[in-house]
Short mmCIF file of C-alpha atoms in Angstrom, two decimals:
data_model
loop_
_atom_site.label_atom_id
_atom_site.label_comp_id
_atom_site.label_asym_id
_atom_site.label_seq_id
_atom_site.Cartn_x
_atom_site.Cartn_y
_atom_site.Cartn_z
CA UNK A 32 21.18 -22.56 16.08
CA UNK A 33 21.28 -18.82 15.96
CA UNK A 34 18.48 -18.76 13.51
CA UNK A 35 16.37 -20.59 16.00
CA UNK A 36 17.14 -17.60 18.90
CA UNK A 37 15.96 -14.83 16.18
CA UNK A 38 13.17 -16.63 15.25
CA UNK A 39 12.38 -17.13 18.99
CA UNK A 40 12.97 -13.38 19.58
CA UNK A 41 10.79 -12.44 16.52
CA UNK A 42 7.82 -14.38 17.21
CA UNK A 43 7.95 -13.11 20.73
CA UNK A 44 7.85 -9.82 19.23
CA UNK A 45 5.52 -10.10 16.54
CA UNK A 46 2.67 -12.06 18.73
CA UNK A 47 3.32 -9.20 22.13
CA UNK A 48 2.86 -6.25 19.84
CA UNK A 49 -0.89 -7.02 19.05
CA UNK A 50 -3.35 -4.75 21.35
CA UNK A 51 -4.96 -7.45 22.60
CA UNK A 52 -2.34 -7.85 25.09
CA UNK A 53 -0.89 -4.54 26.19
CA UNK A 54 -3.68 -1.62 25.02
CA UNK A 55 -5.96 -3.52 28.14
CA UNK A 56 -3.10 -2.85 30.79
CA UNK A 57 -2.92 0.84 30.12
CA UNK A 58 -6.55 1.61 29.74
CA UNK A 59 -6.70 -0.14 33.46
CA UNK A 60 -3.70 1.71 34.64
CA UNK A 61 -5.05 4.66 33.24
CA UNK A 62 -8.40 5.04 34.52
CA UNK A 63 -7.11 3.34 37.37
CA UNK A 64 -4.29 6.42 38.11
CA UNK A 65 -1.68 3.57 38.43
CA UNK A 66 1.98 4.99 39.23
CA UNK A 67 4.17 3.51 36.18
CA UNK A 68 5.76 1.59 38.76
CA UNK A 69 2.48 -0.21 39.45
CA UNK A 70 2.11 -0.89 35.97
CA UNK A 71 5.18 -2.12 35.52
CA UNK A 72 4.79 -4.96 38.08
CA UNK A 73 1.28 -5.81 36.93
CA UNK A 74 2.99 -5.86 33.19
CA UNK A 75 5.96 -8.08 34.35
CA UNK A 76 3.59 -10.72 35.94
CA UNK A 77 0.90 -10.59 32.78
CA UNK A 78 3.67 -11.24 30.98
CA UNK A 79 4.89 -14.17 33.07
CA UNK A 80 1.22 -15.64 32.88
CA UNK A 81 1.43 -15.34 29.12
CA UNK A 82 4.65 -16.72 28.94
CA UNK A 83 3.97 -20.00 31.18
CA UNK A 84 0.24 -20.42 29.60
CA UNK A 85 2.28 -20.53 26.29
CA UNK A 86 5.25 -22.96 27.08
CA UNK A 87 1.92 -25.39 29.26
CA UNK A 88 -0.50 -25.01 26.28
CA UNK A 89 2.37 -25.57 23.56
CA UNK A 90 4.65 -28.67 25.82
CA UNK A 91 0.48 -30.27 25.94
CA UNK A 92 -0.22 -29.92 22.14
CA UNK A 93 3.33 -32.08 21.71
CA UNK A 94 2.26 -34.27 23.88
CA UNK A 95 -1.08 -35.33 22.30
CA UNK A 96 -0.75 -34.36 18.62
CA UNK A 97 0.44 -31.76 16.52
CA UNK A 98 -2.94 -32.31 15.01
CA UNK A 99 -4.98 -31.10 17.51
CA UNK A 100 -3.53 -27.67 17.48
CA UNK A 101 -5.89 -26.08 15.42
CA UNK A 102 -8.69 -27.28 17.59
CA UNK A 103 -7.50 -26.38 20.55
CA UNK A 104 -6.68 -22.63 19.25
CA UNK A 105 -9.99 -22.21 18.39
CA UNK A 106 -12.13 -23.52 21.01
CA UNK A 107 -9.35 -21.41 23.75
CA UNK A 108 -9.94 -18.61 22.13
CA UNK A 109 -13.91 -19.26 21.90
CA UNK A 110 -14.00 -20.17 25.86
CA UNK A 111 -11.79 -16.85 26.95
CA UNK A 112 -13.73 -15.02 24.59
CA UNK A 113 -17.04 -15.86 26.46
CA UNK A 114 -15.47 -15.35 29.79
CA UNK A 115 -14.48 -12.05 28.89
CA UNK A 116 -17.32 -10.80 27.78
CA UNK A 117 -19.38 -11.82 30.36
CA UNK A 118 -17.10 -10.30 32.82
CA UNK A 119 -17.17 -6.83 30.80
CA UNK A 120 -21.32 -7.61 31.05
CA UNK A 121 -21.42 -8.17 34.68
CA UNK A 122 -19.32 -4.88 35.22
CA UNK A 123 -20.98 -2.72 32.98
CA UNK A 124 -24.53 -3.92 34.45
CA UNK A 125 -23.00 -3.20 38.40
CA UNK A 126 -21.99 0.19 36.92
CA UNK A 127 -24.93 0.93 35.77
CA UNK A 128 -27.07 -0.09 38.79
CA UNK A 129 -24.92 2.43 40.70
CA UNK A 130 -24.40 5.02 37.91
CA UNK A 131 -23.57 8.85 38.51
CA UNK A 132 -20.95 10.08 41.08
CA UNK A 133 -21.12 9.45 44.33
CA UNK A 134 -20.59 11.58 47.54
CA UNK A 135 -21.66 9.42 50.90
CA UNK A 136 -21.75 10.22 54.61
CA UNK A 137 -19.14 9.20 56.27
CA UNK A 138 -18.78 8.26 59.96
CA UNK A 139 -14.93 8.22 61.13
CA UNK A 140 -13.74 7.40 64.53
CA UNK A 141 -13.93 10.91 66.07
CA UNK A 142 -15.88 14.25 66.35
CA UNK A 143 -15.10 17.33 65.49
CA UNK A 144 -16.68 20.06 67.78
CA UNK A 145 -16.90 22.71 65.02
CA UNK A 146 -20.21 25.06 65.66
CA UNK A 147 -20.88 28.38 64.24
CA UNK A 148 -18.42 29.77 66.92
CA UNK A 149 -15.81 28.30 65.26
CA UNK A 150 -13.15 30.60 64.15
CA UNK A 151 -11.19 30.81 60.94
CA UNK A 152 -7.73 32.24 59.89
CA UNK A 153 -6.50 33.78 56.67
CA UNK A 154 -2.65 32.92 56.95
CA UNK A 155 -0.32 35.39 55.20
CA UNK A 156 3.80 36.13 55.27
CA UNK A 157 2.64 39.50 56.34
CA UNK A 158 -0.24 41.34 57.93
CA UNK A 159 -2.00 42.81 60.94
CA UNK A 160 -3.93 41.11 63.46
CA UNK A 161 -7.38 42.21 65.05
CA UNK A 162 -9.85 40.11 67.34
CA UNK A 163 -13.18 38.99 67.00
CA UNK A 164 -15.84 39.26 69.45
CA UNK A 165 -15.59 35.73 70.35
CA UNK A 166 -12.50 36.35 71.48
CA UNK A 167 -11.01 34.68 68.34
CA UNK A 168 -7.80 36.44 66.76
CA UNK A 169 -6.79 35.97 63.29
CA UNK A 170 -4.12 38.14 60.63
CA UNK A 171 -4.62 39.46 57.73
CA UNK A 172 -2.88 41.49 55.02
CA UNK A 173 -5.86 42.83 53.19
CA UNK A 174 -8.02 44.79 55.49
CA UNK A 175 -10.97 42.88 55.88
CA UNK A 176 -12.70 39.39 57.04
CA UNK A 177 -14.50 36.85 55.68
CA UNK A 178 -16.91 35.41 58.32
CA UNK A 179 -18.36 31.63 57.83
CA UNK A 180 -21.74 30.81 58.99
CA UNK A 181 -22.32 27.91 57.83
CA UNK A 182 -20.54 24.17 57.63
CA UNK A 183 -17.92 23.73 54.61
CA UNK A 184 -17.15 19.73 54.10
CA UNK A 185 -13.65 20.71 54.35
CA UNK A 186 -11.54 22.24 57.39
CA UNK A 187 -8.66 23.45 55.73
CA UNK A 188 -7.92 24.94 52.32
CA UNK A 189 -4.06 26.49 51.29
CA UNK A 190 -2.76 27.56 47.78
CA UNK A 191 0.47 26.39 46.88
CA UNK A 192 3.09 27.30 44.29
CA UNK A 193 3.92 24.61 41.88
CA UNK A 194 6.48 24.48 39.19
CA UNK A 195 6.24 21.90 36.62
CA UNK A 196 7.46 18.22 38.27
CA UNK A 197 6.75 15.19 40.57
CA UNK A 198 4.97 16.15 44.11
CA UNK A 199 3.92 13.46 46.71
CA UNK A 200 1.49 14.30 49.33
CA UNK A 201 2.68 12.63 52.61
CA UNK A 202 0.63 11.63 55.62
CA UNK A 203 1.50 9.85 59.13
CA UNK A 204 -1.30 8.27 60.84
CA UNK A 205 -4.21 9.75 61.91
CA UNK A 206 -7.58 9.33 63.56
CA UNK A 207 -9.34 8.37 60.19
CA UNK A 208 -8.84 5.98 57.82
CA UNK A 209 -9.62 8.48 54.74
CA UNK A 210 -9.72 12.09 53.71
CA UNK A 211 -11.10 13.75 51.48
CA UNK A 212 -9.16 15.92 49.06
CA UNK A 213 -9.69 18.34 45.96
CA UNK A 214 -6.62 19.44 44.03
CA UNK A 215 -6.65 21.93 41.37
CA UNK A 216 -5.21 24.85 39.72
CA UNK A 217 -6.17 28.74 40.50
CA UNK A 218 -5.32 32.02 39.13
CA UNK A 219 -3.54 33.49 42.11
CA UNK A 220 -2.71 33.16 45.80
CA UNK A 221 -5.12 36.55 46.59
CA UNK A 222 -7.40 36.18 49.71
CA UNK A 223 -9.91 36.44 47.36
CA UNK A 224 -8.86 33.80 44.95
CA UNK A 225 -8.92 30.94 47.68
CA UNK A 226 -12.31 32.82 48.41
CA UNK A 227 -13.66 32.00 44.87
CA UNK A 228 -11.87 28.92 44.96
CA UNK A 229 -13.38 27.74 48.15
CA UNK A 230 -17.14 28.50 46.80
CA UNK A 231 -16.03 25.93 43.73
CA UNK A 232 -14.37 23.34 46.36
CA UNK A 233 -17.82 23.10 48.01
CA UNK A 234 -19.67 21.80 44.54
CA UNK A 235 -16.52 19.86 43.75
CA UNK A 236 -16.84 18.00 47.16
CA UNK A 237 -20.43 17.60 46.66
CA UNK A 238 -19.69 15.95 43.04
CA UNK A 239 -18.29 12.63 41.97
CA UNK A 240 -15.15 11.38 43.72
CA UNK A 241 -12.83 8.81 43.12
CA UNK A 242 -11.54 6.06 45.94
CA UNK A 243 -7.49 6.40 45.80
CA UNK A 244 -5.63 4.09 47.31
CA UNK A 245 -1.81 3.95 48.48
CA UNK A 246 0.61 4.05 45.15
CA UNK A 247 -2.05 5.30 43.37
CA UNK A 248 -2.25 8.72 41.46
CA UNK A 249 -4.04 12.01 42.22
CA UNK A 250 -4.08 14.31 39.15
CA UNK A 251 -4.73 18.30 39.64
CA UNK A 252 -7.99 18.38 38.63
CA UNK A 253 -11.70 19.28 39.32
CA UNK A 254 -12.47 15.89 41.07
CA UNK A 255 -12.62 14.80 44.68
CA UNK A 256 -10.39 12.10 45.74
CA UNK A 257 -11.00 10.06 48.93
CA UNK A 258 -7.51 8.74 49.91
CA UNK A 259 -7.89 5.35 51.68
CA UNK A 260 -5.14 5.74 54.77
CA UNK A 261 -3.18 3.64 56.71
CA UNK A 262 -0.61 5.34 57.80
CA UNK A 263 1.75 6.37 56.39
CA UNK A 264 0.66 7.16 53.25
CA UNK A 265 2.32 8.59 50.14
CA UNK A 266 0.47 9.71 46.86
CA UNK A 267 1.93 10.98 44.30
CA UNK A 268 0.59 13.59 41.60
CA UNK A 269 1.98 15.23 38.63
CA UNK A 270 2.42 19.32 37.76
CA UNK A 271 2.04 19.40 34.09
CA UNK A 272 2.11 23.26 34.05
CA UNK A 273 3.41 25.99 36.79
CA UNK A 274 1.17 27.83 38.52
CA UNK A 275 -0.76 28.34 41.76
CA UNK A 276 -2.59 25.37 43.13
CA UNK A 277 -5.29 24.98 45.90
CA UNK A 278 -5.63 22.03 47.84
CA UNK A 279 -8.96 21.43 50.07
CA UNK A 280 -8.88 18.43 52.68
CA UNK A 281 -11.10 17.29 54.85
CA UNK A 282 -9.70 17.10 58.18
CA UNK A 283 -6.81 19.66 59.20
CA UNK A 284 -3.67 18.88 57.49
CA UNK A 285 -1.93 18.56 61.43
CA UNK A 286 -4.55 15.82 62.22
CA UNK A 287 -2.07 13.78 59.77
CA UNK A 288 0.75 15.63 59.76
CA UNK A 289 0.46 15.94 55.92
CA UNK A 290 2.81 17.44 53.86
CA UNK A 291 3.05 18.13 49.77
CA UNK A 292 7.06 17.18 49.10
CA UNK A 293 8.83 18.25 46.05
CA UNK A 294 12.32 16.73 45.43
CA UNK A 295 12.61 16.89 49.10
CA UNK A 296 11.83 19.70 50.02
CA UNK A 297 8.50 20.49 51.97
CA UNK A 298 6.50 23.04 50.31
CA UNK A 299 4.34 25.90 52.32
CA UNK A 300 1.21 27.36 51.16
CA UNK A 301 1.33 30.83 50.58
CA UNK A 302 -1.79 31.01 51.94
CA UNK A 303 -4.58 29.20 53.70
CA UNK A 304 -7.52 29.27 55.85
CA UNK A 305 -9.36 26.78 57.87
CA UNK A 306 -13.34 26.43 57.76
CA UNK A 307 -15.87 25.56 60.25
CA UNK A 308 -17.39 21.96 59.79
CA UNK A 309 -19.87 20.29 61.88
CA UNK A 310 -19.38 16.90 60.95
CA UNK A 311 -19.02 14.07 63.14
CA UNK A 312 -17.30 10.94 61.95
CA UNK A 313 -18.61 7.65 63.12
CA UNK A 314 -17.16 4.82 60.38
CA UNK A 315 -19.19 2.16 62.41
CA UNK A 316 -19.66 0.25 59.18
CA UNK A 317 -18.36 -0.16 55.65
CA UNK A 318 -18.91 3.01 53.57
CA UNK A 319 -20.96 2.13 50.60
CA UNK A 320 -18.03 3.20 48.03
CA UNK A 321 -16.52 -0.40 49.26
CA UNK A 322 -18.36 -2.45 46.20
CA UNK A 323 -17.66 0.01 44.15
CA UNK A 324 -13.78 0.27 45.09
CA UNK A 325 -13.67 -4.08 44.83
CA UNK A 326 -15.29 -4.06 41.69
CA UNK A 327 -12.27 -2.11 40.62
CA UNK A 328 -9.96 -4.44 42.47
CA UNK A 329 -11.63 -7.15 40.46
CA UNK A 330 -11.82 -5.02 37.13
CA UNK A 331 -7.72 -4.44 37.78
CA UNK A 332 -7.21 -7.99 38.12
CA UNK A 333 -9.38 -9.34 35.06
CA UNK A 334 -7.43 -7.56 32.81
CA UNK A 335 -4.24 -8.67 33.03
CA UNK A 336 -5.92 -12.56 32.97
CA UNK A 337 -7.22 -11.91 30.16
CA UNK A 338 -3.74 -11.03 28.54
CA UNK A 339 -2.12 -13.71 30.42
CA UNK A 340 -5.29 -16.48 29.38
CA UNK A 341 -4.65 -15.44 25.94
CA UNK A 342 -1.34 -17.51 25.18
CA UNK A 343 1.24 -18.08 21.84
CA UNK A 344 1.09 -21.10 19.99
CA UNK A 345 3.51 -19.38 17.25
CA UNK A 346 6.61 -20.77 19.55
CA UNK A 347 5.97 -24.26 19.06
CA UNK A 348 7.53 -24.73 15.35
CA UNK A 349 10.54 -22.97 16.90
CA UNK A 350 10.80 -24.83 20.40
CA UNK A 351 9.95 -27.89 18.25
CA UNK A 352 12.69 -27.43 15.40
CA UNK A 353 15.15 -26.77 18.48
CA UNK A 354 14.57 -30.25 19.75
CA UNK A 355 16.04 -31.98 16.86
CA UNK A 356 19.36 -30.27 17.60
CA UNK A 357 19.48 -30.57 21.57
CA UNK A 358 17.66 -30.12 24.98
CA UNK A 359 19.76 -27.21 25.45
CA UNK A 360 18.64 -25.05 22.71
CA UNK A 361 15.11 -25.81 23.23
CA UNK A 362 15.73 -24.31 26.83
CA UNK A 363 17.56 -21.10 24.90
CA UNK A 364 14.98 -20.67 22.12
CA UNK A 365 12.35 -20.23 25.57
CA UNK A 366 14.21 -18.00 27.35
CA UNK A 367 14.92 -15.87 24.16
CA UNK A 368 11.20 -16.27 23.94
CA UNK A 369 10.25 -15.13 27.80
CA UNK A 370 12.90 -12.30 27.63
CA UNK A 371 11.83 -10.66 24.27
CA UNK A 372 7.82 -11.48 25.46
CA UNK A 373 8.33 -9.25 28.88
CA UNK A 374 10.11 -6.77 27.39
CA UNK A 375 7.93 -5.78 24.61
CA UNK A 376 4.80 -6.21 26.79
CA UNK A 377 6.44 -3.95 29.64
CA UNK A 378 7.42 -1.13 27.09
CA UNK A 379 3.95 -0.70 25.24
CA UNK A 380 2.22 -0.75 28.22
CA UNK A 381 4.27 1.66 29.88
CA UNK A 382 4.36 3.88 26.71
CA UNK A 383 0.89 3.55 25.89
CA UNK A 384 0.19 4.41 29.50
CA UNK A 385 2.59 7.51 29.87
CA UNK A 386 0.67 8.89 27.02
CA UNK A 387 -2.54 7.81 28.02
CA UNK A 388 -1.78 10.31 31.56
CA UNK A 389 -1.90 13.34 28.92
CA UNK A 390 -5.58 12.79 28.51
CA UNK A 391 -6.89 14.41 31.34
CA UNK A 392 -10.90 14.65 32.08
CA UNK A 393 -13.82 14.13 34.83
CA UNK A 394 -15.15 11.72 32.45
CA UNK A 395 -12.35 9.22 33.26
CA UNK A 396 -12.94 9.47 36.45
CA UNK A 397 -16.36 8.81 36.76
CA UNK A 398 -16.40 5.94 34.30
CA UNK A 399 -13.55 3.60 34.93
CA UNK A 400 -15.57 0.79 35.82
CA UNK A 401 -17.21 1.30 32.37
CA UNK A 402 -14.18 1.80 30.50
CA UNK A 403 -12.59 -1.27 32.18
CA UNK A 404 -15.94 -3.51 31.29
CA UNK A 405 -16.16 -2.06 27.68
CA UNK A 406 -12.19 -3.11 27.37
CA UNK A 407 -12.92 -6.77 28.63
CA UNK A 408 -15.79 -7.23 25.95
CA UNK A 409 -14.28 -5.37 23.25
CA UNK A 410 -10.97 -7.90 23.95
CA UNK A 411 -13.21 -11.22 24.38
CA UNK A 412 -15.06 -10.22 20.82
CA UNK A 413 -11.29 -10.06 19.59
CA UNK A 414 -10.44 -13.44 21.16
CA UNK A 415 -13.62 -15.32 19.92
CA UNK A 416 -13.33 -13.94 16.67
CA UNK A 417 -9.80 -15.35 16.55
CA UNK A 418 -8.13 -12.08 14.99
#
């Protein structure tokens, strides 16, 4: 009887370990900027699919014939297979039709009435404070201005200091339902740094940008992010290294009443400015990063089918052996079986995907579709094959 548990445990093991199964959840997670307790979940329910495809698949080959197993192994794996890759084809082609970065016009539910007259303010813990001839006043601590005269695609840029740790970036509702955000690291918190840093946030706002939605990750890097909003909103991003930060966004942080949090604690720029823009946001329509963003959805969603729609046939000499003794140990030899199944999946994944967050690049950004539609071909070759 205990024989039959370990060997329950061990083929549960043996048969979750391959990469088949986990290696395609953290490559989604990954270029998906999943928060490990997203993955987690999505692990715990592949695993569930795997689990109950197994027990259906194995309780049907009883039913009709031991004999039949073989057939029916090969010819599953053969159909998934095909399914798989011609998902990872369809993607791939989609991506391709729309290939490069992205940056759209937007059209949000209110204007802004930002002209040239607009006026800007270098904030500082200490300074003096002169006015402009537009009647404008704003402080400074280091003698001179900086005078805008022409549109930035952000309205308000601070640098922060971060120490190594966990931050999320908190928002209540607001009048749009996204912003647009850059994130990423500086030398200093000088005037003239978040100068230099603002003549960089302009090309990085004009570059690729990647469609974050709630629970998902922003990383510190040279990337825009357009966070999808409902109110309220918490995303969550990780400080590998101390240092000085500078975060651009879109609309004016108070529009949202957004905050960057650390262990509780709200944390204050040490310095930041706000920038005239004269755009006016109409969202009358779906913005045309929508296909792009479901394709994702869809890519997110493949995946773990395709780890589920892959089951273990290696449990039905155990599950069968356990019969001859009694119903009861059938129904322990499965549960051994499910427990040992979820556990291993949820661990590689979530190992394979904590390590996979060290790997940090543009390129991952810009190509997750792609790297999500190479995964689902690479894993239906491996299911055809039969390896």
């Amino acid at each position: 009887m205990f024989l039959l548990l370990v060997a329950a445990a061990g083929v549960a093991i043996l048969h979750s370990i391959l990469p088949d199964h986990w290696v395609p959840l953290a490559v989604v997670a990954r270029t998906n900027r999943w928060s490990m307790t997203r993955v987690a979940r999505v692990t715990f329910l592949a695993s569930i699919g795997h689990i109950v495809a197994s027990i259906v698949l194995a309780g049907i080959i009883a039913a009709i014939g031991l004999r039949f197993r073989q057939v029916i192994e090969n010819q599953q794996g053969h159909i998934v297979g095909i399914l798989l890759i011609l998902t990872g084809v369809v993607f791939l082609v989609l991506r391709l039709m729309g290939k490069g970065g992205h940056s759209h016009e937007d059209g949000h539910g209110h204007s802004h009435g930002h002209g040239h007259g607009h006026s800007h303010h270098h904030h500082h813990g200490h300074g003096h404070s002169h006015t402009h001839d537009d009647g404008h006043g704003h402080a400074h601590d280091h003698g001179h201005s900086h005078e805008h005269d022409h549109a930035y695609p952000f309205e308000w840029g601070g640098i922060y200091q971060l120490s190594a740790g966990e931050y999320h970036f908190v928002l209540n509702k607001g009048p749009d339902p996204e912003m647009k955000i850059a994130l990423f690291r500086v030398g200093d918190h000088s005037s003239e740094s978040l100068a230099h840093a603002c003549s960089h946030g302009v090309e990085v706002f004009k570059g690729s940008s990647k469609r974050v939605l709630k629970g998902e990750f922003i990383e510190p890097i040279q990337s825009r992010y357009d966070l999808v909003l409902s109110g309220p909103d918490n995303f969550t991003f990780q400080v590998t290294e101390s240092g000085y930060y500078v975060l651009f966004t879109e609309h004016h942080p108070e529009e949202f009443s957004a905050k960057v949090i650390h262990e509780g604690t709200n944390m204050e720029p040490l310095i930041h400015e706000e920038y005239p823009s004269a755009h006016d946001h109409q969202h009358l329509g779906k913005s045309e990063d929508e296909p792009k963003t479901l394709l994702k959805r869809i890519a997110a969603i493949a995946i773990p089918f395709g780890v589920a729609a892959s089951p273990d046939l290696t449990i039905l000499p155990v599950a069968l052996a356990a019969s001859a003794v009694s119903v009861a140990l059938v129904v322990g030899t499965l549960i051994v079986f499910a427990i040992f199944t979820i556990a291993t999946f949820m661990i590689l994944t979530l190992i394979a995907t904590k390590l996979g967050y060290q790997i940090k690049g543009e390129w991952l950004e810009k190509n997750a579709i792609a790297i999500n539609a190479v995964m689902l071909m690479g894993i239906g070759v491996v299911a055809y094959v039969g390896f």
